[in-house]
Coordinates of C-alpha atoms in Angstrom, one line a residue:
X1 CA 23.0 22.3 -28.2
X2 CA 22.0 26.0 -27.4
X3 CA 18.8 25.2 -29.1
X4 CA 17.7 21.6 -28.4
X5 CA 16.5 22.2 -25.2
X6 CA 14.3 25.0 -26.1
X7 CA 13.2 23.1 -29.6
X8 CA 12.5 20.2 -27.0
X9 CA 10.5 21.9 -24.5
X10 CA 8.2 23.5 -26.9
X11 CA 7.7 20.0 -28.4
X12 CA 6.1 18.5 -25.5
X13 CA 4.2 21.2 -24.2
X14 CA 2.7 20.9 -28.0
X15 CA 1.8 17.4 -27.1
X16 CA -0.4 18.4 -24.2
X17 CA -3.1 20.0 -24.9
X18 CA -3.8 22.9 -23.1
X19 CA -7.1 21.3 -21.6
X20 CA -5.4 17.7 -21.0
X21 CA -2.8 19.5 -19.3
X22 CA -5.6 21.4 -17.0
X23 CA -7.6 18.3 -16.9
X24 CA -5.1 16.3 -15.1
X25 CA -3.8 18.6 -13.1
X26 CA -7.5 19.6 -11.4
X27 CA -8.0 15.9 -10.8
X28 CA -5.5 15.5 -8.5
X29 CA -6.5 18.3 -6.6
X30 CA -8.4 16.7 -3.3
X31 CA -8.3 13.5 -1.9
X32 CA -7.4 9.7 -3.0
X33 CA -11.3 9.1 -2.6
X34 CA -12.3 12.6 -4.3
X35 CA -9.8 11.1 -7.3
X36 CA -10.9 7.9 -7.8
X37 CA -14.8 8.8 -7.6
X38 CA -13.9 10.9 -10.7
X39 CA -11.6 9.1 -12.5
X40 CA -14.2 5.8 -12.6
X41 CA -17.4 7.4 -11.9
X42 CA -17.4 10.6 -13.5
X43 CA -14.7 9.5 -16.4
X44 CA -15.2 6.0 -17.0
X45 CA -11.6 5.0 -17.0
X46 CA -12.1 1.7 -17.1
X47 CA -14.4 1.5 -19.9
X48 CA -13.8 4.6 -22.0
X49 CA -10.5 5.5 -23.7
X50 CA -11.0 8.8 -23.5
X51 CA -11.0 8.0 -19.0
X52 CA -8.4 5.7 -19.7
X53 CA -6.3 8.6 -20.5
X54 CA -7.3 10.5 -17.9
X55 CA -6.6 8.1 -15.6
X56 CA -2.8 7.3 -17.2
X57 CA -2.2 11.3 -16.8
X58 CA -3.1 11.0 -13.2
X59 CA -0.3 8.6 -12.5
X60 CA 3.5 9.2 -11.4
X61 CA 6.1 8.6 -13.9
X62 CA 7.1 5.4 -11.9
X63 CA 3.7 4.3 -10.9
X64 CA 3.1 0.5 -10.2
X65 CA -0.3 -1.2 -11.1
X66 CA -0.6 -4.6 -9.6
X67 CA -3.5 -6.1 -12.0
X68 CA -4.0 -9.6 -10.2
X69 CA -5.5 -11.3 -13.2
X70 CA -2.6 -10.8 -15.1
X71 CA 0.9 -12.5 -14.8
X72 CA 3.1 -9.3 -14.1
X73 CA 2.9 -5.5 -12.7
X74 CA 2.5 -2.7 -15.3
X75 CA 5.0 -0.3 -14.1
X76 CA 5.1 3.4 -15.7
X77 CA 2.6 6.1 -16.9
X78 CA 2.9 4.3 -20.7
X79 CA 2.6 1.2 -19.7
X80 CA -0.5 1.9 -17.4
X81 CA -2.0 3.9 -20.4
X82 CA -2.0 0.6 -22.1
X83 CA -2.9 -1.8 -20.1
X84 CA -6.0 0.2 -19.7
X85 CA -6.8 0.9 -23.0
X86 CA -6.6 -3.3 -23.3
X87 CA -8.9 -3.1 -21.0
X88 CA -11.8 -0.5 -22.6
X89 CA -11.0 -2.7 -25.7
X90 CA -11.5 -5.9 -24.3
X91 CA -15.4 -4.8 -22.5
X92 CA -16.0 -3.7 -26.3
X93 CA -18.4 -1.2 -25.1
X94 CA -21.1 -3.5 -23.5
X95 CA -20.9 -2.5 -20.1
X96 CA -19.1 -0.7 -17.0
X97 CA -17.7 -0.3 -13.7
X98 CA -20.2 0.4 -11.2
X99 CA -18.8 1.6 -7.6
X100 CA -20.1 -0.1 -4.9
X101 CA -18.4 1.1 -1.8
X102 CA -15.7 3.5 -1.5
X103 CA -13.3 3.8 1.8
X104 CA -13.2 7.4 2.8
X105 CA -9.1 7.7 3.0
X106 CA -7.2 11.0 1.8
X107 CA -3.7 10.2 0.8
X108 CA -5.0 6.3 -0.1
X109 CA -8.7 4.5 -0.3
X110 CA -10.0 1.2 -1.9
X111 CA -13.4 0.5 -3.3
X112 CA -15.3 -2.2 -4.0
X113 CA -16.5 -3.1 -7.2
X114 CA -18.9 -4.7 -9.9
X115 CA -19.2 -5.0 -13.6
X116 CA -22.4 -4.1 -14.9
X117 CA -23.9 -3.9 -18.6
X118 CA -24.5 -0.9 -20.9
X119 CA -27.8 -1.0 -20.7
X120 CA -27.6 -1.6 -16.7
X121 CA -29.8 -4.5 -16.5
X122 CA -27.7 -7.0 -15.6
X123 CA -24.5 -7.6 -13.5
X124 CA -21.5 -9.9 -13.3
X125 CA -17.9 -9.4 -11.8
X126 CA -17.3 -7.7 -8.6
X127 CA -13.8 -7.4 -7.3
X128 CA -11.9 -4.7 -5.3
X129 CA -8.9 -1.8 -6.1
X130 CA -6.6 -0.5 -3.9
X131 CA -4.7 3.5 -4.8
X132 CA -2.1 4.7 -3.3
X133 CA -1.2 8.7 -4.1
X134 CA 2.4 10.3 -3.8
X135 CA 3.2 13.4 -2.1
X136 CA 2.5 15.1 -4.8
X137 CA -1.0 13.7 -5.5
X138 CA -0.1 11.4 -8.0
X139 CA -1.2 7.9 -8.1
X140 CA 2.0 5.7 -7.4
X141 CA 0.9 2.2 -6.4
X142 CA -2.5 0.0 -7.7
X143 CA -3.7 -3.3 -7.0
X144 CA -6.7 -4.2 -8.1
X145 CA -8.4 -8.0 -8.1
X146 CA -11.2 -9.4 -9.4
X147 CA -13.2 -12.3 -7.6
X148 CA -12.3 -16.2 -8.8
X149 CA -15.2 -17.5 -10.8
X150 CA -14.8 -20.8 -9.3
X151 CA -15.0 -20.5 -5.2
X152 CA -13.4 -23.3 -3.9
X153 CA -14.7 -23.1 -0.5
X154 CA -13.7 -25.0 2.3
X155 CA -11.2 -26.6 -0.1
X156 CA -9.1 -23.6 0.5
X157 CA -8.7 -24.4 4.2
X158 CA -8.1 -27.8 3.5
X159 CA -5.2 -27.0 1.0
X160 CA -3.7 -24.8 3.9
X161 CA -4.0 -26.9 6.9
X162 CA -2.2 -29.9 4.6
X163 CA 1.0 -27.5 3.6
X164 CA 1.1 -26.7 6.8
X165 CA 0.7 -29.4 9.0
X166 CA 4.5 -29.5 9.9
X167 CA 4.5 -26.5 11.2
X168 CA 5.5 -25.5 14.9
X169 CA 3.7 -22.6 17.0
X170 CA 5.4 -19.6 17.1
X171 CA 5.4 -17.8 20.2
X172 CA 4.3 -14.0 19.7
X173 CA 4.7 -11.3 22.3
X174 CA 1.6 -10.4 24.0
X175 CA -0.3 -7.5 22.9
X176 CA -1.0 -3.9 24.8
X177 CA -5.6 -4.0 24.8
X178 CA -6.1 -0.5 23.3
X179 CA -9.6 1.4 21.7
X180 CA -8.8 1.8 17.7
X181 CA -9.5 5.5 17.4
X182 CA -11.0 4.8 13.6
X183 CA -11.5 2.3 10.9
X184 CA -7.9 2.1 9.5
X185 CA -6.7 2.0 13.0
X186 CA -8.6 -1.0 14.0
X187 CA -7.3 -2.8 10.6
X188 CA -4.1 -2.3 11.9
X189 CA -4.9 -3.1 15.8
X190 CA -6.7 -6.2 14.4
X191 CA -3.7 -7.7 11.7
X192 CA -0.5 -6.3 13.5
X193 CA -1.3 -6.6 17.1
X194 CA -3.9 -9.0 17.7
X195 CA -3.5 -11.5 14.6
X196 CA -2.9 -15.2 16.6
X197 CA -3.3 -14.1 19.7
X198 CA -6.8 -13.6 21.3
X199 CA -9.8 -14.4 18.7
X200 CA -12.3 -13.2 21.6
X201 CA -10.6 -9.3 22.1
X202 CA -10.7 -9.4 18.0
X203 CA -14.8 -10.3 18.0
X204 CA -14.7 -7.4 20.4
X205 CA -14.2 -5.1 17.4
X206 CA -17.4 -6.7 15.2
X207 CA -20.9 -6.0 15.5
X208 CA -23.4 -8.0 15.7
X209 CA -25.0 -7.7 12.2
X210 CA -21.9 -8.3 11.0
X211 CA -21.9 -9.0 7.7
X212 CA -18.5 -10.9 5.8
X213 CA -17.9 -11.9 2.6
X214 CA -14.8 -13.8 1.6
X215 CA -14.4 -14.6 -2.2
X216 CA -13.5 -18.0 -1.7
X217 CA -16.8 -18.8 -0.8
X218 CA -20.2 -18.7 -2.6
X219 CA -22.1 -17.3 0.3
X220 CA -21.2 -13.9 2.9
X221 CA -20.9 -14.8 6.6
X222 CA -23.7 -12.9 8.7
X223 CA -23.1 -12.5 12.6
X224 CA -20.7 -13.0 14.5
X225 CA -20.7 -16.6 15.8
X226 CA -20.4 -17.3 11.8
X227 CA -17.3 -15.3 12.1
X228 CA -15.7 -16.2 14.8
X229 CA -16.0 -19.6 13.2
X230 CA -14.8 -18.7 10.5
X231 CA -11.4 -16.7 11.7
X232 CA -10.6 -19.7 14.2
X233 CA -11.1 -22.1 11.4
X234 CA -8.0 -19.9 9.5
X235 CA -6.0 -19.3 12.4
X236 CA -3.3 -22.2 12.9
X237 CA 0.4 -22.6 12.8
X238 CA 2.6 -22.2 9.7
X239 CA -0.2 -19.2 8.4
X240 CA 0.5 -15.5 8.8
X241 CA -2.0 -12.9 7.4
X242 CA 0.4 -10.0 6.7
X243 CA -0.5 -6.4 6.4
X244 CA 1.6 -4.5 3.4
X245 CA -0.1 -0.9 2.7
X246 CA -3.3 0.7 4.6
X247 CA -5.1 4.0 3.2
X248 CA -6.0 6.0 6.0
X249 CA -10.1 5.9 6.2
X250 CA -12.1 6.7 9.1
X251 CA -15.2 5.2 9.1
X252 CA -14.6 2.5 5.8
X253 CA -10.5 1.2 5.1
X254 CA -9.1 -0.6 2.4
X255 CA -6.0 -2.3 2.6
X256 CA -3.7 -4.8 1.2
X257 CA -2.1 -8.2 2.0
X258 CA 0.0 -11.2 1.4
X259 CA -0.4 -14.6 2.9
X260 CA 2.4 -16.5 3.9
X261 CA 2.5 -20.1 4.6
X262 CA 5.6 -21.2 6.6
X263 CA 9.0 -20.1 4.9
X264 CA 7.1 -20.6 1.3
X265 CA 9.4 -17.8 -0.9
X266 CA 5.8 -17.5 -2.7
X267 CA 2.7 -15.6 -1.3
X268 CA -1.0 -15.1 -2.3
X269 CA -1.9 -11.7 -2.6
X270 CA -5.2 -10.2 -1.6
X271 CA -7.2 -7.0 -0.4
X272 CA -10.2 -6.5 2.3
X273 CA -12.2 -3.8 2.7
X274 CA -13.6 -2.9 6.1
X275 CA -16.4 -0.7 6.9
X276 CA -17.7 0.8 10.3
X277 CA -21.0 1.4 12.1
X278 CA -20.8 5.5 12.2
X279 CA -23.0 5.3 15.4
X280 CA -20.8 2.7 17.7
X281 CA -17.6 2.2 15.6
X282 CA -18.0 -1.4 15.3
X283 CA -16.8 -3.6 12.0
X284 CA -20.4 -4.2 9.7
X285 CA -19.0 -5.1 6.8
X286 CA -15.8 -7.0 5.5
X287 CA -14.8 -7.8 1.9
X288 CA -11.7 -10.6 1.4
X289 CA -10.6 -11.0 -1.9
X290 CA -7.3 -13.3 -2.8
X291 CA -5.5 -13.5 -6.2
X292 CA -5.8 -16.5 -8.3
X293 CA -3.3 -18.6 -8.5
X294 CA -3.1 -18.9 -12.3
X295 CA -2.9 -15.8 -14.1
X296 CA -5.2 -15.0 -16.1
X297 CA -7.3 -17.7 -14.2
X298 CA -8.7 -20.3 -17.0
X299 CA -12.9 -19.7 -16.2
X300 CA -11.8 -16.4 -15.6
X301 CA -10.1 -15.8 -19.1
X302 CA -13.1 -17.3 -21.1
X303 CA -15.7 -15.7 -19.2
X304 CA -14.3 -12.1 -20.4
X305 CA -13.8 -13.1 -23.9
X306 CA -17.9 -14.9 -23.8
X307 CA -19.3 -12.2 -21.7
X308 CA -17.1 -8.9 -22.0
X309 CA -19.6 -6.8 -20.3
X310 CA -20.2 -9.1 -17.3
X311 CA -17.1 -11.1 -16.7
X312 CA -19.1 -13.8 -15.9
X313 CA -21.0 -16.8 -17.4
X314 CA -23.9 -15.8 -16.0
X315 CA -25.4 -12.5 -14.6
X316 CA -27.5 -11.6 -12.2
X317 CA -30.5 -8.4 -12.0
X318 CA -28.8 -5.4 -11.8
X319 CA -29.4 -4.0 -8.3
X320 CA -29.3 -7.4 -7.0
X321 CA -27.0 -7.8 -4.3
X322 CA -27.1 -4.4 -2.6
X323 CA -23.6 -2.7 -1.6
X324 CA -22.0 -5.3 -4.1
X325 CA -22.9 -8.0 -1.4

């Protein structure tokens, strides 16, 4: 037993190379945005194995990645390492992840995303990730979900109001009117303090070009009146939008949530990413995207394994829909 240890310790350092080992170690030097603009960007972890890696050695032993298109969590730096190489394997080379907006947090951030092929003329899939990083710079917590290919509209609201038609008010202490000093601050100020209580201090926060795009519906929201619709249409008894982990952005914020419908055991997961006007500090642009319910979703499923680059049955022009739009 004298030995062991010793014989041990030389055999994993043998198994990291001495420029994996460096590799890994300057990555996480920075910020959660600096990170993650390298590890996709820069490394291509999503589409190379080679950034796949990369991206597994930049996790915490006991990391959690919430893949919403799949069934269950990949928990652990292994098990992370092979989701993702499923993943490069599965885009068999014919395309990318393009970044299309990136919240500017330090210790957490989100970004928006699209698929895009190799030759970068066309692209399909967009969808948004959320990283969290431990105190020791490590990723510990992902959650990352694509769009549904089928939007099912107003059908969604429909669905909701009809599960929860039985439900009774609740009576919610009244809220403290405050100035949100940055972008994750007015997140929170928006979900924990105003949420169902006073839609009119809440448009307050928007501007006027506004521009919101939910992923249950085909088309983004533009202004404010279409919002405001919009957010009174969703706000009724028995619903609660509820907050679970914010990065801490200043101008743009990502953050994630579960929506729980009465006393349901079962929620829908989802993220939104927010981003400000630098010049008056009002909301421009919102991204909503909610799990499927199936997992993976049916269309969703065959459109990868038809269209591995795109995601999607059909693509559009590269450059298209500016920002990821």
């Amino acid at each position: 037993s004298t030995y062991l240890l010793p014989l041990l310790l030389l055999t994993l350092r043998a198994a990291i190379s001495p420029v994996d080992a460096f590799s890994a170690s300057s990555l996480r030097q920075g910020t959660a945005n600096d990170l993650l603009q390298s590890l996709v960007a820069d490394e291509q972890c999503f589409s190379t194995q080679s950034g796949a890696q990369t991206f597994a050695d930049a996790c915490a032993t006991n990391a959690v990645y919430e893949d919403c298109y799949e069934p269950q969590p990949f928990t652990g730096r292994i098990n992370i390492k092979n989701h993702l190489f499923d993943k490069v394997d599965q885009r068999k080379g014919k395309g990318f992840v393009r970044i299309d907006r990136m919240s500017d947090g330090t210790q957490a951030c989100g970004f928006a995303w699209t698929w895009v092929t190799s030759d970068q003329t066309e692209e399909g899939l967009r969808g948004t990730t959320f990283v969290e990083l431990n105190d020791r710079g490590e990723i510990q917590f992902i959650r990352e979900i694509p769009e549904p290919i089928f939007k099912p509209g107003d059908l969604t609201l429909e669905l909701l109001r009809a599960v929860t038609k039985d439900a009774e008010p609740r009576q919610l202490p009244p809220y403290q009117h405050r100035v949100p000093v940055n972008a994750n601050d007015m997140v929170k100020y928006l979900f924990n303090e105003l949420q169902g209580r006073d839609v009119g201090e809440a448009m307050q926060l928007f501007s006027n070009d506004i521009i919101y795009r939910d992923f249950n519906y085909d088309d983004v929201l533009r202004g404010k009146d279409e919002v405001q619709q919009f957010i009174e249409d969703f706000s009724f008894p028995g619903i609660e939008f509820r907050a679970q982990r914010f990065d801490d952005g200043v101008v743009s914020t990502c953050f994630t949530w579960e929506v729980v419908l009465m006393d349901a055991p079962d929620t829908v997961k989802g993220i939104s990413f927010y981003e400000l006007e630098p010049d008056t500090g009002l909301i421009k642009y919102v991204r909503d995207v909610p799990e499927s319910a199936i997992k993976p979703p049916i269309l969703g499923k065959i459109a990868r394994q038809l269209r591995p680059g795109l995601g999607v049955f059909q693509g559009v022009k590269a450059g298209s829909r500016p920002g990821g739009m």
